Amino acid sequence: MQLTTWPQLVPGRPFRRTGHRTALVAAGLPLHLAVVPLWLWLAGTMAALVPAATRLPVLLTLVALPVLLTLVVTPLLTAGQRRRYRALVGKDLPRPAAPGPGRNWKSAVRRLTTRALWRQVCYHAVAGPLLAVLDLAVLAVWAVALVAASIYVWIWALPPQWRVTDLGYTTQAAYITAGGLALLFLGPRLTGALVRLETRAAEVLLGPSRTEKLARRVADLAESRAGVLDAADAERRRIERDLHDGAQQRLVSLAVNLGLARSTLGDLPEDARKVIDEAHREAKEAIAELNDLVRGLHPAVLEDRGLDAALSGVAARLPIPVRVAVDLPQRPSPTVEAIAYFVVSEALTNVVKHARATRADVTVNRIGGTLLVVVADDGAGGADLAAAGGTGLAGLARRVASVDGTFSCRSPTGGPTVITVELPCAP
């Protein structure tokens, strides 16, 4: 029999949440009104000095003073708003992108011209006073509700002679109490709506803009994708080590034992000798296939000695001459290095299979923060990046795009074919 579990009710939680929201509204009132005196000062200065034809420098000085004070107190008010939300409702307002460090006049101008600062000024100078009006209205509703709901307490606090001489107060007090209870019922809803409105305004004007949010999202996605690529590359290296140290060594041992059996056991029947010869041949073929598989996963020479040695090994195994020129002052990241290796290896394999070339050139250089890989051949050309069943260039392009690299293939009919790859790496 299935038992139905009812949600556990925590006594006092709705009242505690309403209390926190009301405290948030009350604490926001002085912060919302903090800039109002400065702007009243500005308005009064303008009203008093402009009709009097005051000198322009004096006028600009007196007008700029409240504006500068507003810019000075804006970061402090913003910090107070963040602390208010964190302390009373446990919410951390997102922070906009900070301007670059520096203490010279250029950095000061950069800080004063950021959109984030002027959005904060707009919040404290425009949205803040409007929200303060709503704060006062909600707090007034709470005050009226509490006083009206407890009207009988206030009546019994009056002198007894008044209660005796004016007995009609009971009916009026009943209506007032009912109205107070209705306002008490409405108060949490008004407070919740105001808190949502204030939170939305704070997130929009005190937090990052939509462009900054998108930039942060793109950066987070790029970082997570880089982590996935690094994890996949590390997993390939682990598989390569396991195959090299495990299955490959067992196959080598098996091939050696079969070779010893074939050479030492001379009195075996012919059928048994044929079986041993066949097993020895298949063991050697399995070792060769496993070597190719391990090399395709992640060659050990790439991890131990870098791109130059790994690409030289690829070129040495091809039936056509390949010139390899690698000029790297320092090794790139393992992920970028592995992608460069596989791009060159696959491109040279395509040259041998499809291009009918007599020679090929591989050039790897690092220019600033970009790893430039160029593979050229003198073959028949006609390579198609969009071809589904031939060259595999589309797969190379996807592999390069996984690290925000660029892949281009120029292969006119008749040749030559030039594949150019740019991979980003740390400068």
Short mmCIF file of C-alpha atoms in Angstrom, two decimals:
data_model
loop_
_atom_site.label_atom_id
_atom_site.label_comp_id
_atom_site.label_asym_id
_atom_site.label_seq_id
_atom_site.Cartn_x
_atom_site.Cartn_y
_atom_site.Cartn_z
CA MET A 1 0.00 0.00 0.00
CA GLN A 2 1.42 3.37 -1.01
CA LEU A 3 1.43 6.03 1.67
CA THR A 4 0.85 9.64 0.78
CA THR A 5 3.41 12.01 2.29
CA TRP A 6 2.10 15.45 3.05
CA PRO A 7 4.51 18.37 2.90
CA GLN A 8 5.83 19.30 6.29
CA LEU A 9 4.74 22.74 7.44
CA VAL A 10 7.23 24.82 9.35
CA PRO A 11 5.44 27.03 11.90
CA GLY A 12 6.16 30.70 11.49
CA ARG A 13 7.87 30.48 8.10
CA PRO A 14 5.32 32.66 6.20
CA PHE A 15 5.40 35.24 8.98
CA ARG A 16 9.20 35.20 9.03
CA ARG A 17 9.37 35.67 5.26
CA THR A 18 6.89 38.54 5.44
CA GLY A 19 8.90 40.10 8.27
CA HIS A 20 12.09 39.90 6.25
CA ARG A 21 10.43 41.46 3.23
CA THR A 22 8.94 44.24 5.32
CA ALA A 23 12.35 44.87 6.89
CA LEU A 24 13.82 45.00 3.39
CA VAL A 25 11.31 47.66 2.41
CA ALA A 26 11.93 49.67 5.56
CA ALA A 27 15.73 49.45 5.20
CA GLY A 28 15.50 50.57 1.58
CA LEU A 29 13.66 53.78 2.40
CA PRO A 30 16.69 55.82 3.62
CA LEU A 31 18.88 54.45 0.82
CA HIS A 32 16.29 55.42 -1.80
CA LEU A 33 16.02 58.94 -0.39
CA ALA A 34 19.76 59.54 0.10
CA VAL A 35 20.29 61.35 -3.23
CA VAL A 36 17.11 63.43 -3.05
CA PRO A 37 18.71 66.27 -0.99
CA LEU A 38 21.50 66.60 -3.53
CA TRP A 39 19.07 66.93 -6.42
CA LEU A 40 16.90 69.36 -4.44
CA TRP A 41 20.06 71.37 -3.88
CA LEU A 42 20.76 71.27 -7.62
CA ALA A 43 17.23 72.34 -8.47
CA GLY A 44 17.31 75.15 -5.92
CA THR A 45 20.68 76.36 -7.18
CA MET A 46 19.46 76.42 -10.77
CA ALA A 47 16.26 78.25 -9.79
CA ALA A 48 18.14 80.86 -7.76
CA LEU A 49 21.18 81.53 -9.91
CA VAL A 50 19.97 81.34 -13.50
CA PRO A 51 17.52 84.30 -13.26
CA ALA A 52 20.21 86.34 -11.51
CA ALA A 53 22.59 86.04 -14.49
CA THR A 54 25.37 84.56 -12.39
CA ARG A 55 28.76 84.20 -13.98
CA LEU A 56 29.07 81.02 -16.01
CA PRO A 57 32.09 79.56 -14.09
CA VAL A 58 30.33 80.08 -10.76
CA LEU A 59 27.13 78.59 -12.12
CA LEU A 60 28.93 75.54 -13.52
CA THR A 61 30.77 75.04 -10.22
CA LEU A 62 27.63 75.19 -8.11
CA VAL A 63 25.77 72.94 -10.53
CA ALA A 64 28.61 70.42 -10.82
CA LEU A 65 29.04 70.09 -7.06
CA PRO A 66 25.85 68.08 -6.35
CA VAL A 67 26.45 65.99 -9.48
CA LEU A 68 29.98 65.13 -8.30
CA LEU A 69 28.70 64.33 -4.81
CA THR A 70 26.13 62.03 -6.38
CA LEU A 71 28.89 60.22 -8.31
CA VAL A 72 30.91 59.91 -5.10
CA VAL A 73 28.12 58.44 -2.97
CA THR A 74 26.75 56.16 -5.74
CA PRO A 75 29.22 53.28 -5.08
CA LEU A 76 28.52 53.54 -1.35
CA LEU A 77 24.77 53.43 -1.88
CA THR A 78 25.14 50.50 -4.27
CA ALA A 79 27.17 48.62 -1.66
CA GLY A 80 24.46 49.38 0.88
CA GLN A 81 21.77 48.02 -1.42
CA ARG A 82 23.74 44.82 -1.97
CA ARG A 83 24.24 44.38 1.77
CA ARG A 84 20.53 45.05 2.35
CA TYR A 85 19.47 42.24 0.01
CA ARG A 86 22.12 39.86 1.29
CA ALA A 87 21.35 40.40 4.97
CA LEU A 88 17.54 40.49 4.86
CA VAL A 89 16.50 38.10 2.08
CA GLY A 90 19.74 36.21 1.42
CA LYS A 91 20.05 37.35 -2.19
CA ASP A 92 23.32 38.34 -3.84
CA LEU A 93 22.80 40.92 -6.56
CA PRO A 94 25.03 40.21 -9.58
CA ARG A 95 27.87 42.65 -10.04
CA PRO A 96 28.65 44.39 -13.32
CA ALA A 97 32.03 44.06 -14.96
CA ALA A 98 34.63 46.10 -13.07
CA PRO A 99 36.71 48.63 -15.04
CA GLY A 100 40.38 48.00 -15.48
CA PRO A 101 42.80 48.76 -12.62
CA GLY A 102 44.77 51.97 -12.48
CA ARG A 103 45.10 55.18 -10.53
CA ASN A 104 45.87 57.69 -13.29
CA TRP A 105 43.45 60.13 -14.88
CA LYS A 106 42.68 57.76 -17.76
CA SER A 107 41.42 55.09 -15.39
CA ALA A 108 39.33 57.72 -13.55
CA VAL A 109 37.77 58.86 -16.81
CA ARG A 110 37.16 55.24 -17.76
CA ARG A 111 35.33 54.63 -14.48
CA LEU A 112 33.23 57.78 -14.87
CA THR A 113 32.19 56.85 -18.41
CA THR A 114 31.16 53.25 -17.77
CA ARG A 115 27.55 52.39 -18.41
CA ALA A 116 27.41 50.48 -15.14
CA LEU A 117 28.12 53.64 -13.11
CA TRP A 118 25.47 55.69 -14.89
CA ARG A 119 22.93 52.88 -14.55
CA GLN A 120 23.59 52.99 -10.81
CA VAL A 121 23.18 56.79 -10.83
CA CYS A 122 19.87 56.34 -12.64
CA TYR A 123 18.76 53.83 -10.00
CA HIS A 124 19.63 56.05 -7.02
CA ALA A 125 18.52 59.37 -8.56
CA VAL A 126 15.39 58.34 -10.48
CA ALA A 127 14.20 54.86 -9.56
CA GLY A 128 15.13 55.24 -5.89
CA PRO A 129 12.79 58.16 -5.09
CA LEU A 130 9.94 56.47 -6.97
CA LEU A 131 10.51 53.28 -5.01
CA ALA A 132 10.67 55.32 -1.81
CA VAL A 133 7.11 56.54 -2.48
CA LEU A 134 5.99 52.92 -2.82
CA ASP A 135 7.95 52.00 0.32
CA LEU A 136 6.14 54.71 2.27
CA ALA A 137 2.79 53.54 0.91
CA VAL A 138 3.39 49.91 1.92
CA LEU A 139 4.71 50.88 5.34
CA ALA A 140 1.68 53.13 5.82
CA VAL A 141 -0.60 50.20 4.95
CA TRP A 142 1.14 48.09 7.58
CA ALA A 143 0.89 50.88 10.17
CA VAL A 144 -2.79 51.51 9.49
CA ALA A 145 -3.52 47.77 9.47
CA LEU A 146 -1.82 47.21 12.83
CA VAL A 147 -3.49 50.20 14.45
CA ALA A 148 -6.93 49.36 13.04
CA ALA A 149 -6.71 45.66 13.91
CA SER A 150 -5.80 46.55 17.51
CA ILE A 151 -8.33 49.37 17.90
CA TYR A 152 -9.89 47.74 20.95
CA VAL A 153 -6.52 47.86 22.72
CA TRP A 154 -6.29 51.59 22.05
CA ILE A 155 -9.88 52.10 23.19
CA TRP A 156 -9.29 50.34 26.50
CA ALA A 157 -6.26 52.55 26.99
CA LEU A 158 -8.57 55.59 27.04
CA PRO A 159 -10.13 56.90 30.26
CA PRO A 160 -13.20 54.89 31.46
CA GLN A 161 -15.45 58.00 31.43
CA TRP A 162 -15.08 58.21 27.61
CA ARG A 163 -16.15 54.59 27.15
CA VAL A 164 -19.17 55.08 29.37
CA THR A 165 -20.36 58.32 27.77
CA ASP A 166 -19.84 57.15 24.15
CA LEU A 167 -21.18 53.62 23.87
CA GLY A 168 -21.44 53.73 20.09
CA TYR A 169 -17.74 53.14 19.74
CA THR A 170 -18.23 49.36 19.76
CA THR A 171 -19.90 49.23 16.34
CA GLN A 172 -17.40 51.62 14.80
CA ALA A 173 -14.52 49.73 16.36
CA ALA A 174 -15.82 46.49 14.89
CA TYR A 175 -15.78 47.99 11.39
CA ILE A 176 -12.32 49.43 11.96
CA THR A 177 -11.05 46.08 13.21
CA ALA A 178 -12.48 44.29 10.15
CA GLY A 179 -10.79 46.82 7.89
CA GLY A 180 -7.51 46.36 9.76
CA LEU A 181 -7.69 42.60 9.38
CA ALA A 182 -8.35 43.02 5.66
CA LEU A 183 -5.29 45.25 5.37
CA LEU A 184 -3.26 42.70 7.33
CA PHE A 185 -4.34 40.11 4.78
CA LEU A 186 -3.41 42.47 1.93
CA GLY A 187 -0.13 43.69 3.45
CA PRO A 188 2.04 40.60 2.71
CA ARG A 189 0.87 40.58 -0.92
CA LEU A 190 1.64 44.26 -1.40
CA THR A 191 5.00 43.80 0.28
CA GLY A 192 5.85 40.78 -1.87
CA ALA A 193 4.91 42.63 -5.06
CA LEU A 194 7.02 45.64 -4.05
CA VAL A 195 10.00 43.45 -3.16
CA ARG A 196 9.80 41.74 -6.55
CA LEU A 197 9.64 45.14 -8.27
CA GLU A 198 12.60 46.47 -6.29
CA THR A 199 14.60 43.31 -6.91
CA ARG A 200 13.96 43.50 -10.64
CA ALA A 201 14.96 47.17 -10.74
CA ALA A 202 18.11 46.45 -8.72
CA GLU A 203 19.11 43.55 -10.98
CA VAL A 204 18.62 45.64 -14.12
CA LEU A 205 20.26 48.88 -12.97
CA LEU A 206 22.76 47.73 -10.32
CA GLY A 207 23.76 44.47 -11.97
CA PRO A 208 25.40 43.68 -15.30
CA SER A 209 23.77 44.67 -18.56
CA ARG A 210 22.38 42.12 -21.01
CA THR A 211 25.55 42.42 -23.10
CA GLU A 212 27.70 41.70 -20.05
CA LYS A 213 25.52 38.74 -19.13
CA LEU A 214 25.88 37.32 -22.62
CA ALA A 215 29.62 37.89 -22.53
CA ARG A 216 29.86 36.11 -19.17
CA ARG A 217 27.71 33.27 -20.49
CA VAL A 218 29.91 32.91 -23.55
CA ALA A 219 33.02 32.92 -21.36
CA ASP A 220 31.52 30.29 -19.04
CA LEU A 221 30.54 28.11 -21.99
CA ALA A 222 33.98 28.47 -23.53
CA GLU A 223 35.59 27.55 -20.23
CA SER A 224 33.32 24.53 -19.75
CA ARG A 225 33.93 23.41 -23.32
CA ALA A 226 37.67 23.72 -22.82
CA GLY A 227 37.32 21.59 -19.71
CA VAL A 228 35.39 18.94 -21.65
CA LEU A 229 38.02 18.92 -24.40
CA ASP A 230 40.84 18.63 -21.86
CA ALA A 231 39.00 15.79 -20.12
CA ALA A 232 38.45 13.99 -23.43
CA ASP A 233 42.11 14.43 -24.36
CA ALA A 234 43.19 13.13 -20.95
CA GLU A 235 40.87 10.14 -21.39
CA ARG A 236 42.42 9.40 -24.81
CA ARG A 237 45.88 9.49 -23.27
CA ARG A 238 44.74 7.13 -20.52
CA ILE A 239 43.30 4.67 -23.05
CA GLU A 240 46.51 4.88 -25.07
CA ARG A 241 48.61 4.08 -21.99
CA ASP A 242 46.33 1.20 -20.99
CA LEU A 243 46.47 -0.32 -24.48
CA HIS A 244 50.20 0.21 -24.75
CA ASP A 245 51.03 -1.17 -21.32
CA GLY A 246 48.33 -3.87 -21.23
CA ALA A 247 46.89 -5.43 -24.40
CA GLN A 248 49.83 -4.53 -26.62
CA GLN A 249 52.37 -6.09 -24.26
CA ARG A 250 50.28 -9.24 -23.98
CA LEU A 251 50.10 -9.56 -27.76
CA VAL A 252 53.84 -9.07 -28.06
CA SER A 253 54.40 -11.75 -25.44
CA LEU A 254 52.00 -14.05 -27.30
CA ALA A 255 53.79 -13.47 -30.62
CA VAL A 256 57.18 -14.13 -29.01
CA ASN A 257 55.94 -17.38 -27.44
CA LEU A 258 54.44 -18.54 -30.73
CA GLY A 259 57.72 -17.76 -32.51
CA LEU A 260 59.68 -19.72 -29.92
CA ALA A 261 57.27 -22.64 -30.21
CA ARG A 262 57.62 -22.66 -33.99
CA SER A 263 61.41 -22.64 -33.86
CA THR A 264 61.99 -25.05 -30.93
CA LEU A 265 59.31 -27.69 -31.45
CA GLY A 266 60.68 -29.50 -34.48
CA ASP A 267 58.78 -32.78 -34.11
CA LEU A 268 55.31 -31.25 -34.47
CA PRO A 269 52.96 -32.56 -37.15
CA GLU A 270 52.58 -30.40 -40.22
CA ASP A 271 49.01 -29.43 -39.36
CA ALA A 272 50.05 -28.21 -35.90
CA ARG A 273 52.95 -26.25 -37.40
CA LYS A 274 50.58 -24.55 -39.84
CA VAL A 275 48.27 -23.60 -36.98
CA ILE A 276 51.20 -22.11 -35.03
CA ASP A 277 52.40 -20.22 -38.11
CA GLU A 278 48.92 -18.82 -38.73
CA ALA A 279 48.53 -17.81 -35.08
CA HIS A 280 51.96 -16.16 -35.13
CA ARG A 281 51.11 -14.22 -38.28
CA GLU A 282 47.75 -13.06 -36.88
CA ALA A 283 49.39 -12.02 -33.61
CA LYS A 284 51.86 -9.83 -35.52
CA GLU A 285 49.05 -8.33 -37.58
CA ALA A 286 47.07 -7.63 -34.40
CA ILE A 287 50.11 -5.90 -32.93
CA ALA A 288 50.43 -3.72 -36.05
CA GLU A 289 46.72 -2.83 -35.98
CA LEU A 290 46.90 -2.06 -32.28
CA ASN A 291 49.93 0.18 -32.92
CA ASP A 292 47.91 2.10 -35.51
CA LEU A 293 44.97 2.34 -33.12
CA VAL A 294 47.15 3.62 -30.28
CA ARG A 295 48.82 6.11 -32.61
CA GLY A 296 45.40 7.30 -33.73
CA LEU A 297 44.19 7.78 -30.17
CA HIS A 298 47.16 9.74 -28.87
CA PRO A 299 50.71 8.94 -29.91
CA ALA A 300 53.13 8.67 -27.04
CA VAL A 301 55.80 10.59 -28.96
CA LEU A 302 53.46 13.62 -29.11
CA GLU A 303 53.19 13.77 -25.35
CA ASP A 304 56.88 13.02 -24.76
CA ARG A 305 58.63 15.03 -27.49
CA GLY A 306 56.07 17.41 -28.99
CA LEU A 307 54.72 18.22 -32.43
CA ASP A 308 58.02 18.25 -34.31
CA ALA A 309 58.93 14.66 -33.47
CA ALA A 310 55.33 13.39 -33.83
CA LEU A 311 54.82 14.97 -37.27
CA SER A 312 58.23 13.79 -38.42
CA GLY A 313 57.19 10.26 -37.47
CA VAL A 314 53.96 10.62 -39.49
CA ALA A 315 55.90 11.91 -42.51
CA ALA A 316 58.43 9.05 -42.30
CA ARG A 317 55.68 6.44 -42.64
CA LEU A 318 54.20 7.89 -45.83
CA PRO A 319 55.16 6.61 -49.30
CA ILE A 320 55.79 10.15 -50.66
CA PRO A 321 58.40 12.68 -49.49
CA VAL A 322 57.05 15.15 -46.95
CA ARG A 323 58.95 18.22 -45.76
CA VAL A 324 58.11 19.11 -42.15
CA ALA A 325 59.02 22.51 -40.71
CA VAL A 326 57.98 23.17 -37.11
CA ASP A 327 58.97 26.45 -35.44
CA LEU A 328 57.53 26.67 -31.92
CA PRO A 329 59.31 28.68 -29.21
CA GLN A 330 57.18 26.87 -26.62
CA ARG A 331 54.71 24.03 -26.69
CA PRO A 332 50.99 24.86 -26.88
CA SER A 333 48.39 23.30 -24.61
CA PRO A 334 47.93 19.52 -24.91
CA THR A 335 44.47 19.93 -26.47
CA VAL A 336 45.66 22.35 -29.18
CA GLU A 337 48.74 20.24 -29.77
CA ALA A 338 46.63 17.09 -30.21
CA ILE A 339 44.26 18.83 -32.64
CA ALA A 340 47.18 20.13 -34.72
CA TYR A 341 48.66 16.63 -34.85
CA PHE A 342 45.44 14.94 -35.90
CA VAL A 343 44.71 17.61 -38.53
CA VAL A 344 48.12 17.14 -40.13
CA SER A 345 47.95 13.35 -39.86
CA GLU A 346 44.49 13.15 -41.44
CA ALA A 347 45.39 15.70 -44.12
CA LEU A 348 48.51 13.72 -45.13
CA THR A 349 46.48 10.51 -45.17
CA ASN A 350 44.04 12.18 -47.56
CA VAL A 351 46.96 13.32 -49.72
CA VAL A 352 48.17 9.74 -50.08
CA LYS A 353 44.69 8.29 -50.69
CA HIS A 354 43.07 10.88 -52.94
CA ALA A 355 45.40 13.59 -54.21
CA ARG A 356 47.80 11.55 -56.39
CA ALA A 357 50.55 13.87 -55.17
CA THR A 358 54.31 13.38 -55.49
CA ARG A 359 55.28 15.51 -52.50
CA ALA A 360 53.79 17.46 -49.57
CA ASP A 361 54.85 20.26 -47.24
CA VAL A 362 53.86 20.78 -43.61
CA THR A 363 54.56 24.08 -41.85
CA VAL A 364 53.73 24.79 -38.22
CA ASN A 365 54.43 28.26 -36.78
CA ARG A 366 53.27 30.24 -33.80
CA ILE A 367 52.35 33.85 -34.49
CA GLY A 368 51.44 35.66 -31.28
CA GLY A 369 48.53 33.80 -29.75
CA THR A 370 47.78 31.72 -32.87
CA LEU A 371 49.17 28.36 -33.95
CA LEU A 372 49.32 28.39 -37.76
CA VAL A 373 49.33 24.99 -39.51
CA VAL A 374 49.67 24.76 -43.30
CA VAL A 375 49.56 21.48 -45.26
CA ALA A 376 50.21 21.73 -49.02
CA ASP A 377 50.61 19.14 -51.77
CA ASP A 378 51.13 19.12 -55.55
CA GLY A 379 48.26 16.73 -56.25
CA ALA A 380 45.25 16.87 -58.56
CA GLY A 381 43.21 19.15 -56.28
CA GLY A 382 39.43 19.24 -56.30
CA ALA A 383 39.07 18.59 -52.55
CA ASP A 384 35.55 19.49 -51.37
CA LEU A 385 35.02 20.53 -47.76
CA ALA A 386 31.32 19.64 -47.98
CA ALA A 387 31.86 16.19 -49.49
CA ALA A 388 30.26 13.52 -47.31
CA GLY A 389 32.09 10.47 -48.44
CA GLY A 390 35.62 11.21 -49.44
CA THR A 391 38.13 13.47 -47.86
CA GLY A 392 36.97 13.82 -44.27
CA LEU A 393 37.74 17.55 -44.38
CA ALA A 394 34.41 18.37 -42.74
CA GLY A 395 35.42 16.32 -39.71
CA LEU A 396 38.72 18.19 -39.51
CA ALA A 397 36.86 21.50 -39.70
CA ARG A 398 34.59 20.44 -36.82
CA ARG A 399 37.58 19.35 -34.75
CA VAL A 400 39.27 22.71 -35.34
CA ALA A 401 36.05 24.62 -34.56
CA SER A 402 35.82 22.86 -31.19
CA VAL A 403 38.55 25.20 -29.89
CA ASP A 404 37.35 28.29 -31.82
CA GLY A 405 39.90 27.73 -34.56
CA THR A 406 39.54 28.44 -38.28
CA PHE A 407 39.88 25.90 -41.09
CA SER A 408 40.23 26.75 -44.78
CA CYS A 409 40.92 24.57 -47.78
CA ARG A 410 41.95 25.97 -51.18
CA SER A 411 41.97 23.17 -53.74
CA PRO A 412 41.28 24.18 -57.34
CA THR A 413 40.93 21.48 -59.96
CA GLY A 414 44.41 20.52 -61.12
CA GLY A 415 45.94 21.53 -57.80
CA PRO A 416 47.71 22.44 -55.69
CA THR A 417 45.79 21.90 -52.44
CA VAL A 418 46.57 24.09 -49.44
CA ILE A 419 44.93 23.50 -46.05
CA THR A 420 45.36 26.33 -43.55
CA VAL A 421 44.42 25.96 -39.89
CA GLU A 422 44.59 28.63 -37.18
CA LEU A 423 44.33 27.44 -33.58
CA PRO A 424 44.14 29.87 -30.67
CA CYS A 425 46.60 29.36 -27.87
CA ALA A 426 47.85 31.45 -24.98
CA PRO A 427 50.40 34.07 -26.04
#
